[in-house]
Coordinates of N, CA and C in Angstrom, one line a residue:
M9 N -31.4 -24.1 20.4 CA -30.7 -22.9 20.9 C -29.6 -22.5 19.9
A10 N -29.6 -21.2 19.5 CA -28.6 -20.7 18.6 C -27.2 -20.8 19.2
S11 N -26.2 -21.2 18.4 CA -24.8 -21.3 18.9 C -24.2 -19.9 18.9
P12 N -23.3 -19.6 19.9 CA -22.7 -18.3 19.9 C -21.7 -18.1 18.8
T13 N -21.4 -16.9 18.4 CA -20.5 -16.6 17.3 C -19.5 -15.5 17.8
V14 N -18.4 -15.4 16.9 CA -17.4 -14.4 17.1 C -17.3 -13.6 15.8
T15 N -17.4 -12.3 15.9 CA -17.3 -11.4 14.8 C -16.1 -10.5 14.9
L16 N -15.3 -10.5 13.8 CA -14.1 -9.7 13.7 C -14.2 -8.7 12.6
V17 N -13.7 -7.5 12.7 CA -13.7 -6.6 11.6 C -12.3 -6.1 11.3
A18 N -12.0 -5.9 10.0 CA -10.7 -5.3 9.6 C -11.0 -4.3 8.5
A19 N -10.0 -3.4 8.3 CA -10.1 -2.3 7.3 C -8.8 -2.2 6.5
S20 N -8.9 -2.0 5.2 CA -7.8 -1.8 4.4 C -8.1 -0.8 3.3
P21 N -7.2 0.2 3.1 CA -6.0 0.5 3.9 C -6.4 1.2 5.1
N22 N -5.5 1.2 6.1 CA -5.7 1.9 7.3 C -4.3 2.3 7.9
P23 N -3.9 3.6 7.8 CA -4.8 4.7 7.5 C -5.0 4.9 6.0
A24 N -6.0 5.7 5.7 CA -6.3 6.1 4.3 C -6.3 7.6 4.2
V25 N -6.5 8.1 3.0 CA -6.6 9.6 2.8 C -8.0 9.9 2.3
S26 N -8.4 11.1 2.5 CA -9.8 11.6 2.1 C -10.1 11.2 0.7
G27 N -11.3 10.5 0.6 CA -11.8 10.1 -0.7 C -11.3 8.8 -1.2
Q28 N -10.3 8.2 -0.5 CA -9.8 6.9 -0.9 C -10.7 5.8 -0.5
S29 N -10.9 4.8 -1.4 CA -11.8 3.7 -1.0 C -11.2 2.8 0.1
V30 N -12.0 2.5 1.0 CA -11.6 1.6 2.2 C -12.5 0.4 2.2
T31 N -11.9 -0.8 2.2 CA -12.7 -2.0 2.3 C -12.8 -2.5 3.7
L32 N -14.0 -2.6 4.2 CA -14.2 -3.2 5.5 C -14.6 -4.7 5.4
T33 N -14.0 -5.5 6.1 CA -14.3 -7.0 6.0 C -14.6 -7.5 7.4
A34 N -15.8 -8.1 7.5 CA -16.2 -8.8 8.7 C -16.2 -10.3 8.6
T35 N -15.6 -11.0 9.5 CA -15.5 -12.4 9.5 C -16.3 -13.0 10.7
V36 N -17.2 -13.9 10.4 CA -18.1 -14.4 11.5 C -17.8 -15.9 11.6
T37 N -17.4 -16.4 12.8 CA -17.1 -17.8 13.0 C -17.9 -18.3 14.2
P38 N -18.3 -19.6 14.2 CA -18.9 -20.1 15.4 C -17.9 -20.2 16.6
A39 N -18.4 -19.9 17.8 CA -17.6 -20.0 19.0 C -17.4 -21.5 19.3
P40 N -16.2 -21.9 19.5 CA -16.0 -23.4 19.9 C -16.8 -23.7 21.1
P41 N -17.4 -24.9 21.2 CA -17.1 -26.0 20.2 C -18.0 -26.1 19.0
A42 N -18.8 -25.1 18.8 CA -19.8 -25.1 17.7 C -19.0 -25.1 16.4
T43 N -19.7 -25.7 15.4 CA -19.1 -25.7 14.0 C -20.2 -25.3 13.0
G44 N -19.8 -25.1 11.8 CA -20.7 -24.7 10.7 C -20.4 -23.4 10.2
T45 N -21.3 -23.0 9.2 CA -21.1 -21.7 8.6 C -22.4 -20.8 8.8
S46 N -22.2 -19.6 9.4 CA -23.3 -18.7 9.6 C -23.8 -18.1 8.3
T47 N -25.0 -17.7 8.3 CA -25.6 -17.1 7.1 C -26.3 -15.8 7.6
G48 N -26.8 -15.0 6.7 CA -27.6 -13.8 7.1 C -26.9 -12.6 6.6
S49 N -26.7 -11.6 7.6 CA -26.1 -10.3 7.2 C -25.3 -9.8 8.3
V50 N -24.5 -8.8 8.0 CA -23.7 -8.0 8.9 C -23.9 -6.6 8.7
T51 N -24.1 -5.9 9.9 CA -24.3 -4.4 9.8 C -23.0 -3.7 10.3
F52 N -22.4 -2.9 9.4 CA -21.3 -2.1 9.7 C -21.7 -0.7 10.2
V53 N -21.2 -0.2 11.3 CA -21.5 1.1 11.8 C -20.1 1.9 11.8
I54 N -20.1 3.0 11.0 CA -19.0 3.9 10.9 C -19.3 5.2 11.5
G55 N -18.5 5.5 12.6 CA -18.8 6.8 13.3 C -18.1 8.0 12.6
G56 N -18.5 9.2 13.0 CA -17.9 10.4 12.5 C -18.5 10.9 11.2
T57 N -17.9 12.0 10.7 CA -18.3 12.7 9.5 C -18.2 11.8 8.3
G58 N -19.3 11.6 7.6 CA -19.3 10.8 6.4 C -19.5 9.3 6.7
G59 N -19.7 8.9 7.9 CA -20.0 7.5 8.3 C -21.4 7.2 8.1
G60 N -21.9 6.2 8.8 CA -23.3 5.7 8.7 C -23.4 4.3 9.1
T61 N -24.6 3.7 8.8 CA -24.9 2.3 9.1 C -25.2 1.6 7.8
F62 N -24.5 0.5 7.5 CA -24.6 -0.2 6.2 C -24.7 -1.7 6.5
T63 N -25.7 -2.4 5.9 CA -25.9 -3.8 6.1 C -25.6 -4.5 4.8
Q64 N -24.7 -5.6 4.9 CA -24.3 -6.3 3.8 C -24.5 -7.8 4.0
P65 N -24.7 -8.6 2.9 CA -25.0 -10.0 3.1 C -23.7 -10.7 3.5
L66 N -23.9 -11.8 4.2 CA -22.8 -12.7 4.6 C -22.7 -13.9 3.7
A67 N -21.5 -14.1 3.2 CA -21.3 -15.2 2.2 C -20.0 -16.0 2.7
G68 N -20.2 -17.3 3.0 CA -19.1 -18.0 3.4 C -18.4 -17.5 4.7
G69 N -19.3 -16.9 5.5 CA -18.8 -16.4 6.8 C -18.1 -15.0 6.7
T70 N -18.2 -14.4 5.5 CA -17.5 -13.1 5.4 C -18.5 -12.1 4.7
A71 N -18.4 -10.8 5.2 CA -19.2 -9.7 4.6 C -18.2 -8.6 4.3
T72 N -18.4 -7.9 3.2 CA -17.5 -6.7 2.9 C -18.3 -5.5 2.6
F73 N -17.7 -4.4 2.9 CA -18.4 -3.1 2.5 C -17.2 -2.1 2.1
I74 N -17.4 -1.5 0.9 CA -16.4 -0.5 0.4 C -17.0 0.9 0.6
T75 N -16.2 1.8 1.2 CA -16.6 3.1 1.4 C -15.5 4.1 1.1
S76 N -15.9 5.3 0.6 CA -14.9 6.4 0.5 C -15.5 7.6 1.1
G77 N -16.5 7.4 1.9 CA -17.3 8.6 2.5 C -16.7 9.3 3.7
P78 N -16.0 8.6 4.6 CA -15.6 9.2 5.8 C -14.6 10.3 5.6
G79 N -14.8 11.5 6.2 CA -13.9 12.6 6.1 C -12.6 12.4 6.9
A80 N -11.7 13.4 6.8 CA -10.5 13.3 7.6 C -10.7 13.2 9.1
G81 N -10.0 12.3 9.8 CA -10.2 12.2 11.2 C -10.2 10.7 11.6
S82 N -10.5 10.4 12.8 CA -10.5 9.0 13.3 C -12.0 8.6 13.4
H83 N -12.3 7.4 12.9 CA -13.6 6.9 12.8 C -13.7 5.5 13.5
T84 N -14.6 5.3 14.4 CA -14.8 4.1 15.1 C -15.7 3.2 14.2
V85 N -15.3 2.0 14.0 CA -16.0 1.0 13.1 C -16.3 -0.2 13.9
T86 N -17.6 -0.7 13.8 CA -18.0 -2.0 14.4 C -18.7 -2.7 13.4
A87 N -18.7 -4.1 13.5 CA -19.5 -5.0 12.7 C -20.4 -5.9 13.6
T88 N -21.6 -5.9 13.3 CA -22.6 -6.7 14.0 C -23.2 -7.8 13.2
Y89 N -22.9 -9.1 13.5 CA -23.6 -10.2 12.8 C -25.0 -10.2 13.4
N90 N -26.0 -10.3 12.5 CA -27.4 -10.2 12.9 C -28.0 -11.5 13.2
G91 N -27.3 -12.6 13.1 CA -27.8 -13.9 13.5 C -28.6 -14.6 12.4
D92 N -28.8 -15.9 12.6 CA -29.7 -16.7 11.8 C -30.4 -17.8 12.7
T93 N -31.0 -18.8 12.1 CA -31.7 -19.8 12.8 C -30.7 -20.5 13.8
N94 N -29.5 -20.8 13.3 CA -28.6 -21.6 14.0 C -27.5 -20.9 14.8
F95 N -27.3 -19.6 14.5 CA -26.2 -18.9 15.1 C -26.7 -17.6 15.7
A96 N -26.1 -17.2 16.8 CA -26.6 -16.0 17.6 C -25.8 -14.8 17.1
T97 N -26.4 -13.7 17.3 CA -25.8 -12.4 16.9 C -24.5 -12.1 17.8
S98 N -23.6 -11.3 17.2 CA -22.4 -10.9 17.9 C -21.9 -9.7 17.3
T99 N -21.1 -8.9 18.1 CA -20.6 -7.6 17.6 C -19.1 -7.6 17.8
S100 N -18.4 -7.1 16.8 CA -16.9 -7.0 16.9 C -16.5 -6.0 17.9
A101 N -15.2 -6.1 18.3 CA -14.6 -5.1 19.1 C -14.4 -3.8 18.1
P102 N -14.5 -2.6 18.7 CA -14.4 -1.5 17.8 C -13.0 -1.3 17.2
L103 N -13.0 -0.9 15.9 CA -11.7 -0.7 15.2 C -11.7 0.8 14.9
T104 N -10.5 1.4 14.9 CA -10.3 2.8 14.6 C -9.8 2.9 13.2
Q105 N -10.6 3.5 12.3 CA -10.1 3.8 10.9 C -9.7 5.3 10.9
V106 N -8.4 5.5 10.5 CA -7.9 6.8 10.4 C -7.9 7.3 8.9
V107 N -8.4 8.5 8.7 CA -8.4 9.1 7.4 C -7.7 10.4 7.5
N108 N -6.6 10.5 6.7 CA -5.8 11.7 6.7 C -6.2 12.6 5.6
P109 N -5.9 13.9 5.7 CA -6.2 14.8 4.5 C -5.4 14.4 3.3
A110 N -6.1 14.4 2.1 CA -5.4 14.1 0.9 C -4.6 15.2 0.4
N111 N -3.5 14.9 -0.4 CA -2.7 16.0 -1.0 C -3.5 16.6 -2.2
S112 N -3.3 17.9 -2.4 CA -3.9 18.6 -3.5 C -2.9 19.1 -4.5
R113 N -3.4 19.5 -5.7 CA -2.5 20.1 -6.7 C -3.2 21.3 -7.3
T114 N -2.5 22.4 -7.4 CA -3.1 23.6 -8.0 C -2.4 24.0 -9.3
T115 N -3.1 24.2 -10.3 CA -2.6 24.7 -11.6 C -3.2 26.0 -12.0
I116 N -2.6 26.8 -12.9 CA -3.1 28.1 -13.2 C -3.0 28.3 -14.7
S117 N -4.0 29.1 -15.2 CA -4.0 29.5 -16.6 C -4.6 30.9 -16.7
S118 N -4.4 31.5 -17.9 CA -5.0 32.9 -18.1 C -5.4 33.0 -19.5
N119 N -6.3 34.0 -19.7 CA -6.7 34.3 -21.1 C -7.2 35.8 -21.1
P120 N -6.6 36.6 -22.1 CA -5.6 36.1 -23.1 C -4.2 36.3 -22.5
N121 N -3.3 35.6 -23.1 CA -1.9 35.7 -22.7 C -1.0 35.5 -23.9
P122 N -0.4 36.6 -24.5 CA -0.2 37.9 -23.9 C -1.5 38.7 -24.0
S123 N -1.6 39.8 -23.2 CA -2.7 40.7 -23.2 C -2.2 42.1 -23.5
E124 N -3.2 43.0 -23.5 CA -2.9 44.4 -23.7 C -3.2 45.2 -22.5
A125 N -2.3 46.2 -22.2 CA -2.5 47.0 -20.9 C -3.9 47.6 -20.8
G126 N -4.5 47.5 -19.7 CA -5.8 48.1 -19.4 C -6.9 47.1 -19.7
T127 N -6.7 46.0 -20.4 CA -7.8 45.1 -20.7 C -7.8 44.1 -19.6
L128 N -9.0 43.5 -19.5 CA -9.2 42.5 -18.4 C -8.6 41.2 -18.8
V129 N -7.9 40.6 -17.8 CA -7.3 39.2 -18.0 C -8.0 38.3 -17.1
D130 N -8.5 37.2 -17.6 CA -9.1 36.1 -16.8 C -8.1 35.1 -16.3
F131 N -7.9 35.0 -15.0 CA -7.0 34.0 -14.4 C -7.9 32.9 -13.8
V132 N -7.5 31.6 -14.0 CA -8.2 30.5 -13.5 C -7.2 29.6 -12.8
A133 N -7.5 29.3 -11.5 CA -6.8 28.2 -10.8 C -7.7 27.0 -10.7
F134 N -7.1 25.8 -10.9 CA -7.8 24.6 -10.7 C -7.2 23.8 -9.6
V135 N -8.0 23.4 -8.7 CA -7.5 22.6 -7.5 C -8.1 21.2 -7.6
E136 N -7.2 20.2 -7.5 CA -7.7 18.8 -7.6 C -7.0 18.0 -6.5
A137 N -7.6 16.8 -6.2 CA -7.0 15.9 -5.3 C -6.0 15.0 -6.1
I138 N -4.9 14.7 -5.4 CA -3.9 13.8 -5.9 C -4.2 12.4 -5.5
P139 N -4.4 11.4 -6.4 CA -4.7 10.0 -6.1 C -3.6 9.5 -5.1
P140 N -4.1 8.6 -4.2 CA -5.4 8.0 -4.1 C -6.5 8.8 -3.5
G141 N -6.2 10.0 -3.1 CA -7.3 10.9 -2.7 C -8.3 11.2 -3.8
D142 N -9.5 11.5 -3.4 CA -10.5 11.8 -4.4 C -11.5 12.8 -3.8
G143 N -12.3 13.5 -4.7 CA -13.2 14.5 -4.2 C -12.8 15.9 -4.7
T144 N -13.6 16.9 -4.4 CA -13.3 18.2 -4.8 C -12.9 19.1 -3.6
P145 N -11.7 19.7 -3.6 CA -11.4 20.6 -2.5 C -12.3 21.8 -2.5
T146 N -12.4 22.3 -1.3 CA -13.2 23.5 -1.1 C -12.3 24.6 -0.4
G147 N -12.8 25.8 -0.3 CA -12.0 26.8 0.4 C -11.6 28.0 -0.4
T148 N -10.4 28.5 -0.2 CA -10.0 29.7 -0.8 C -8.6 29.6 -1.6
V149 N -8.6 30.3 -2.7 CA -7.3 30.4 -3.5 C -6.9 31.9 -3.4
T150 N -5.7 32.2 -3.1 CA -5.1 33.5 -3.1 C -4.2 33.7 -4.3
F151 N -4.6 34.7 -5.2 CA -3.8 35.0 -6.4 C -2.9 36.2 -6.0
T152 N -1.6 36.1 -6.3 CA -0.7 37.2 -6.1 C 0.0 37.5 -7.4
L153 N -0.1 38.8 -7.8 CA 0.4 39.2 -9.1 C 1.4 40.3 -8.8
T154 N 2.7 40.1 -9.3 CA 3.7 41.1 -9.0 C 4.4 41.5 -10.4
N155 N 4.9 42.7 -10.5 CA 5.6 43.2 -11.7 C 6.9 43.8 -11.4
G156 N 7.4 43.7 -10.1 CA 8.6 44.3 -9.7 C 8.5 45.7 -9.2
V157 N 7.3 46.3 -9.4 CA 7.0 47.6 -8.8 C 5.9 47.5 -7.7
G158 N 4.9 46.8 -8.0 CA 3.8 46.6 -7.1 C 3.3 45.2 -7.1
A159 N 2.3 45.0 -6.2 CA 1.7 43.7 -6.1 C 0.2 43.8 -6.0
I160 N -0.5 42.8 -6.6 CA -2.0 42.7 -6.4 C -2.3 41.4 -5.8
T161 N -3.1 41.4 -4.7 CA -3.5 40.2 -4.0 C -5.0 40.1 -4.0
I162 N -5.5 38.9 -4.5 CA -7.0 38.7 -4.6 C -7.3 37.3 -4.0
N163 N -8.2 37.3 -3.1 CA -8.7 36.0 -2.6 C -10.1 35.7 -3.2
T164 N -10.2 34.4 -3.6 CA -11.4 34.0 -4.2 C -11.8 32.6 -3.8
T165 N -13.0 32.2 -3.9 CA -13.5 30.9 -3.4 C -13.5 29.9 -4.5
V166 N -13.1 28.7 -4.1 CA -13.1 27.5 -5.0 C -14.5 27.1 -5.2
D167 N -14.9 26.9 -6.5 CA -16.3 26.5 -6.8 C -16.5 25.0 -6.6
T168 N -17.7 24.5 -6.9 CA -18.0 23.1 -6.7 C -17.3 22.2 -7.7
N169 N -16.7 22.7 -8.7 CA -15.9 21.9 -9.7 C -14.4 22.1 -9.5
G170 N -14.0 22.8 -8.4 CA -12.5 22.9 -8.1 C -11.9 24.1 -8.8
F171 N -12.7 25.0 -9.4 CA -12.1 26.2 -10.1 C -12.2 27.5 -9.2
A172 N -11.2 28.3 -9.4 CA -11.3 29.7 -8.7 C -10.9 30.7 -9.8
F173 N -11.7 31.7 -9.9 CA -11.6 32.7 -11.0 C -11.4 34.1 -10.5
V174 N -10.5 34.8 -11.2 CA -10.4 36.3 -11.0 C -10.2 37.0 -12.3
E175 N -10.7 38.2 -12.4 CA -10.6 39.0 -13.6 C -10.0 40.4 -13.2
V176 N -8.9 40.8 -13.8 CA -8.2 42.0 -13.4 C -7.5 42.7 -14.6
P177 N -7.6 44.0 -14.7 CA -6.8 44.7 -15.7 C -5.3 44.9 -15.2
L178 N -4.4 44.9 -16.1 CA -3.0 45.0 -15.7 C -2.3 46.0 -16.5
S179 N -1.3 46.6 -15.9 CA -0.4 47.6 -16.7 C 0.6 46.8 -17.5
A180 N 1.3 47.5 -18.4 CA 2.2 46.8 -19.3 C 3.4 46.3 -18.5
G181 N 3.9 45.2 -19.0 CA 5.1 44.5 -18.4 C 4.9 43.0 -18.2
N182 N 5.8 42.4 -17.6 CA 5.7 41.0 -17.3 C 5.3 40.8 -15.8
W183 N 4.2 40.1 -15.6 CA 3.7 39.9 -14.3 C 3.9 38.4 -13.9
D184 N 4.5 38.3 -12.7 CA 4.6 36.9 -12.1 C 3.4 36.7 -11.3
V185 N 2.8 35.5 -11.6 CA 1.5 35.2 -11.0 C 1.6 33.9 -10.1
D186 N 1.2 34.0 -8.8 CA 1.2 32.8 -7.9 C -0.3 32.6 -7.6
A187 N -0.6 31.3 -7.4 CA -1.9 30.9 -6.9 C -1.7 29.9 -5.7
F188 N -2.2 30.3 -4.5 CA -2.1 29.4 -3.4 C -3.4 29.0 -2.8
Y189 N -3.6 27.6 -2.8 CA -4.8 27.1 -2.2 C -4.6 26.8 -0.7
A190 N -5.4 27.3 0.1 CA -5.2 27.2 1.6 C -5.5 25.9 2.2
G191 N -6.2 25.0 1.5 CA -6.5 23.7 2.1 C -7.9 23.8 2.8
D192 N -8.4 22.6 3.2 CA -9.6 22.5 4.0 C -9.5 21.3 4.9
A193 N -10.6 20.9 5.5 CA -10.5 19.8 6.5 C -10.1 18.5 5.8
N194 N -10.3 18.3 4.5 CA -10.0 17.0 3.9 C -8.9 17.1 2.9
F195 N -8.4 18.3 2.5 CA -7.3 18.4 1.5 C -6.3 19.4 2.0
G196 N -5.0 19.0 1.8 CA -3.9 19.9 2.2 C -3.7 21.0 1.2
A197 N -2.9 22.0 1.7 CA -2.7 23.2 0.9 C -1.7 22.9 -0.3
S198 N -1.8 23.7 -1.3 CA -0.9 23.5 -2.5 C -0.9 24.9 -3.2
G199 N 0.2 25.0 -4.0 CA 0.3 26.3 -4.8 C 1.1 26.1 -6.1
V200 N 1.0 27.2 -6.9 CA 1.7 27.2 -8.1 C 2.3 28.6 -8.3
S201 N 3.6 28.6 -8.8 CA 4.2 29.9 -9.0 C 5.0 29.9 -10.3
E202 N 5.7 30.9 -10.6 CA 6.5 31.0 -11.9 C 5.6 31.0 -13.1
Y203 N 4.4 31.4 -13.0 CA 3.5 31.6 -14.1 C 3.7 33.1 -14.6
T204 N 3.9 33.4 -15.8 CA 4.1 34.7 -16.3 C 3.0 35.2 -17.2
Q205 N 2.5 36.3 -16.9 CA 1.5 37.0 -17.7 C 2.2 38.2 -18.4
V206 N 2.2 38.1 -19.8 CA 2.8 39.2 -20.6 C 1.8 40.2 -21.0
V207 N 2.0 41.5 -20.6 CA 1.1 42.5 -20.9 C 1.8 43.6 -21.8
A208 N 1.3 43.8 -23.0 CA 1.9 44.7 -23.9 C 1.3 46.1 -23.8
E209 N 2.0 47.1 -24.2 CA 1.4 48.5 -24.4 C 0.4 48.4 -25.4
P210 N -0.7 49.2 -25.2 CA -1.8 49.2 -26.3 C -1.2 49.8 -27.6
E211 N -1.7 49.2 -28.7 CA -1.3 49.7 -30.0 C -1.8 51.1 -30.2
S212 N -1.0 52.0 -30.7 CA -1.4 53.4 -30.9 C -2.0 53.5 -32.3
D213 N -3.0 54.3 -32.5 CA -3.6 54.5 -33.8 C -2.7 55.6 -34.6
T214 N -2.3 55.2 -35.8 CA -1.5 56.1 -36.6 C -2.4 56.8 -37.6
V215 N -2.3 58.1 -37.7 CA -3.1 58.9 -38.7 C -2.2 59.4 -39.7
T216 N -2.4 59.1 -40.9 CA -1.5 59.6 -42.0 C -2.2 60.7 -42.8
T217 N -1.6 61.9 -42.8 CA -2.2 63.0 -43.5 C -1.4 63.3 -44.8
T218 N -2.2 63.4 -45.9 CA -1.6 63.6 -47.2 C -1.8 65.1 -47.6
V219 N -0.7 65.8 -47.9 CA -0.9 67.2 -48.4 C -0.7 67.2 -49.9
S220 N -1.7 67.8 -50.5 CA -1.6 67.9 -52.0 C -1.4 69.3 -52.5

């Protein structure tokens, strides 16, 4: 008859942030008065978005699984020892793994800068996760361009690489450019300001007439 076992599960770090690696550790021990070392495998079940079911080998009574998949929120985690010839299966008490939204960082660039009035200027915002967070933020960036007289506001979507693009012609003068990322379920909002786009008056063509 297989001896009963006790399975415990732990997570580190807890809480974590979106995209951060979390190590799950299951420890399997014989229930007293039984002794010995259990063999076989442990199945981790992670609930919620980005979770799943993952089976790992047991070595020296311990099994580990590293994941960065769960999205922001609370996730229920259990570990089930699947048993072997000498030891019976057992399941841990549920553990709550908390994943918070990661911080983001937004930067901005433009081309050309300086530019000429009436010509198109390409503005690029790049949104990235700040470690230990990882992954690519999604959602919307709002560009706001002001020159002391008027303002231009443009919303654009962050692409799969974290970039947001706008193309706009501007009148002559110095333009203050802000880019604000609104955040999503897994990444917090961030923005950048105090970026200056210099726009010069177009060069005039000078015609020289020679009188003989």
